Amino acid sequence: MELSREEWRKELDTAMLNRGADIAVAVVQKVEQMPNKSRINIGIDAGVQLGSYFRVEADVDRAWRTDGKDGYRVTLNGIGQYRIPNSVVTPYVIAGGGYALDGTAIWNVGAGTRIALSQAVELDLRYREVRPFEDRKAALKQDHVFTTGLNYRF
């Protein structure tokens, strides 16, 4: 059954499962004591939308760094969102925590925008700042992660 454009906009707000994938470029903050360690990230996520304004998501990222320190990062995030009325654009804020492959506890905050391309597919543009929870040199280890991804809703 084909939905009208207005019906599918309304359906964007209903609770449903989602999964997605993203490709990211992250740049570790440049600090005199540490050379720039750029990286390429590829990740997958899965989550559930809980009503119109909240979403929970688990994210797994794989990073390849120019300094050779490759690894994985797993986070669980809460997302507060608000779809702009009569549009397919949903800006959001994100916050969560998790672990890096080396066992370091991390937290992340950020913001992004999802744009519905169809009833089931969204383009996701996101920025996250990722830092260790307990580290005196945390500012030296923060990542600024910019991602572009596609989400499939079912």
Tab-separated table of C-alpha atoms in Angstrom:
chain	number	residue	atom	x	y	z
A	1	MET	CA	0.000	0.000	0.000
A	2	GLU	CA	1.449	3.341	-1.066
A	3	LEU	CA	1.173	6.143	1.510
A	4	SER	CA	0.618	9.773	0.606
A	5	ARG	CA	3.433	12.194	1.412
A	6	GLU	CA	1.486	13.542	4.416
A	7	GLU	CA	0.803	10.025	5.753
A	8	TRP	CA	4.473	9.089	5.602
A	9	ARG	CA	5.506	12.279	7.361
A	10	LYS	CA	3.172	11.290	10.196
A	11	GLU	CA	4.619	7.774	10.189
A	12	LEU	CA	8.112	9.211	10.781
A	13	ASP	CA	7.021	9.997	14.348
A	14	THR	CA	5.796	6.505	15.224
A	15	ALA	CA	7.821	4.083	17.323
A	16	MET	CA	9.885	1.664	15.243
A	17	LEU	CA	13.184	-0.145	15.095
A	18	ASN	CA	16.012	1.302	13.058
A	19	ARG	CA	19.441	0.249	11.937
A	20	GLY	CA	22.049	2.112	9.999
A	21	ALA	CA	25.607	2.447	8.880
A	22	ASP	CA	27.943	5.400	8.765
A	23	ILE	CA	31.286	6.397	7.392
A	24	ALA	CA	33.182	8.999	9.373
A	25	VAL	CA	36.289	11.054	9.373
A	26	ALA	CA	37.537	11.885	12.866
A	27	VAL	CA	40.326	14.242	13.755
A	28	VAL	CA	41.924	14.103	17.179
A	29	GLN	CA	42.442	17.590	18.572
A	30	LYS	CA	45.837	19.018	17.581
A	31	VAL	CA	47.943	19.619	20.671
A	32	GLU	CA	51.651	20.485	20.816
A	33	GLN	CA	52.499	17.357	22.825
A	34	MET	CA	50.769	15.050	20.350
A	35	PRO	CA	50.831	15.088	16.541
A	36	ASN	CA	47.589	15.055	14.584
A	37	LYS	CA	46.206	11.513	14.491
A	38	SER	CA	43.491	11.537	11.868
A	39	ARG	CA	41.420	8.438	11.340
A	40	ILE	CA	38.757	6.919	9.176
A	41	ASN	CA	35.800	5.340	11.005
A	42	ILE	CA	33.214	2.909	9.723
A	43	GLY	CA	30.351	2.025	11.996
A	44	ILE	CA	26.988	0.370	12.372
A	45	ASP	CA	24.156	1.221	14.709
A	46	ALA	CA	20.831	-0.221	15.786
A	47	GLY	CA	18.164	1.303	17.932
A	48	VAL	CA	14.565	1.931	18.693
A	49	GLN	CA	12.513	5.110	18.457
A	50	LEU	CA	10.393	5.586	21.574
A	51	GLY	CA	7.680	8.002	20.514
A	52	SER	CA	8.194	11.285	18.709
A	53	TYR	CA	10.982	12.813	20.795
A	54	PHE	CA	13.330	10.075	22.039
A	55	ARG	CA	15.429	7.325	20.533
A	56	VAL	CA	17.945	4.836	21.995
A	57	GLU	CA	20.818	3.570	19.873
A	58	ALA	CA	23.787	1.199	20.192
A	59	ASP	CA	26.762	2.055	17.986
A	60	VAL	CA	29.884	0.063	17.047
A	61	ASP	CA	32.727	1.923	15.287
A	62	ARG	CA	35.915	0.570	13.730
A	63	ALA	CA	38.726	3.120	13.371
A	64	TRP	CA	41.883	3.074	11.281
A	65	ARG	CA	44.309	5.729	12.557
A	66	THR	CA	47.280	7.279	10.807
A	67	ASP	CA	49.412	6.513	13.877
A	68	GLY	CA	48.688	2.776	13.536
A	69	LYS	CA	46.558	2.499	16.707
A	70	ASP	CA	43.447	0.939	15.168
A	71	GLY	CA	40.524	-0.218	17.262
A	72	TYR	CA	36.836	-0.532	18.032
A	73	ARG	CA	34.519	1.631	20.095
A	74	VAL	CA	31.057	0.614	21.414
A	75	THR	CA	28.572	3.167	22.776
A	76	LEU	CA	24.970	3.269	23.978
A	77	ASN	CA	23.325	6.625	23.267
A	78	GLY	CA	20.144	8.500	24.081
A	79	ILE	CA	18.889	10.830	21.365
A	80	GLY	CA	16.486	13.738	21.904
A	81	GLN	CA	14.880	14.761	18.613
A	82	TYR	CA	12.252	17.044	17.125
A	83	ARG	CA	10.958	16.605	13.586
A	84	ILE	CA	10.267	19.983	11.993
A	85	PRO	CA	6.499	20.096	11.254
A	86	ASN	CA	5.480	19.499	7.631
A	87	SER	CA	8.994	18.454	6.694
A	88	VAL	CA	11.218	15.383	6.567
A	89	VAL	CA	14.010	17.011	8.627
A	90	THR	CA	14.712	15.895	12.220
A	91	PRO	CA	17.460	17.718	14.164
A	92	TYR	CA	18.670	15.962	17.327
A	93	VAL	CA	21.112	15.949	20.235
A	94	ILE	CA	22.948	12.822	21.352
A	95	ALA	CA	24.689	11.732	24.575
A	96	GLY	CA	25.946	8.407	25.813
A	97	GLY	CA	28.762	6.249	27.052
A	98	GLY	CA	30.625	3.083	26.285
A	99	TYR	CA	34.042	1.481	25.923
A	100	ALA	CA	36.980	1.523	23.556
A	101	LEU	CA	38.675	-1.749	22.615
A	102	ASP	CA	41.440	-1.169	25.176
A	103	GLY	CA	38.839	-1.109	27.976
A	104	THR	CA	38.814	2.675	28.378
A	105	ALA	CA	35.410	3.986	29.499
A	106	ILE	CA	34.294	6.802	27.161
A	107	TRP	CA	31.489	9.328	26.893
A	108	ASN	CA	30.209	11.241	23.895
A	109	VAL	CA	27.950	14.208	23.179
A	110	GLY	CA	26.902	15.726	19.898
A	111	ALA	CA	24.202	16.813	17.506
A	112	GLY	CA	22.956	15.933	14.078
A	113	THR	CA	20.195	16.011	11.515
A	114	ARG	CA	18.302	13.181	9.858
A	115	ILE	CA	16.580	13.726	6.522
A	116	ALA	CA	13.961	11.180	5.435
A	117	LEU	CA	14.629	10.152	1.837
A	118	SER	CA	11.690	7.723	1.796
A	119	GLN	CA	9.413	5.965	4.269
A	120	ALA	CA	12.224	3.630	5.280
A	121	VAL	CA	15.522	5.398	4.491
A	122	GLU	CA	17.102	8.405	6.247
A	123	LEU	CA	20.275	10.362	5.556
A	124	ASP	CA	22.034	11.015	8.890
A	125	LEU	CA	24.589	13.837	9.345
A	126	ARG	CA	26.204	13.822	12.797
A	127	TYR	CA	28.928	15.406	14.940
A	128	ARG	CA	30.137	13.769	18.187
A	129	GLU	CA	32.850	14.665	20.663
A	130	VAL	CA	34.228	11.508	22.291
A	131	ARG	CA	36.417	11.522	25.441
A	132	PRO	CA	37.592	9.101	28.128
A	133	PHE	CA	35.704	9.322	31.461
A	134	GLU	CA	38.737	9.321	33.743
A	135	ASP	CA	41.960	10.590	32.296
A	136	ARG	CA	44.031	13.566	33.370
A	137	LYS	CA	45.094	14.074	29.768
A	138	ALA	CA	41.553	13.697	28.387
A	139	ALA	CA	41.863	16.849	26.282
A	140	LEU	CA	44.782	15.157	24.494
A	141	LYS	CA	42.627	12.127	23.676
A	142	GLN	CA	39.359	13.671	22.570
A	143	ASP	CA	37.965	12.870	19.133
A	144	HIS	CA	35.797	15.122	17.011
A	145	VAL	CA	33.821	12.716	14.834
A	146	PHE	CA	31.833	13.899	11.807
A	147	THR	CA	29.708	11.176	10.181
A	148	THR	CA	27.457	10.739	7.195
A	149	GLY	CA	25.247	7.670	7.255
A	150	LEU	CA	22.113	5.950	6.033
A	151	ASN	CA	19.500	4.530	8.382
A	152	TYR	CA	16.938	1.928	7.419
A	153	ARG	CA	13.720	1.967	9.438
A	154	PHE	CA	11.500	-1.080	9.696
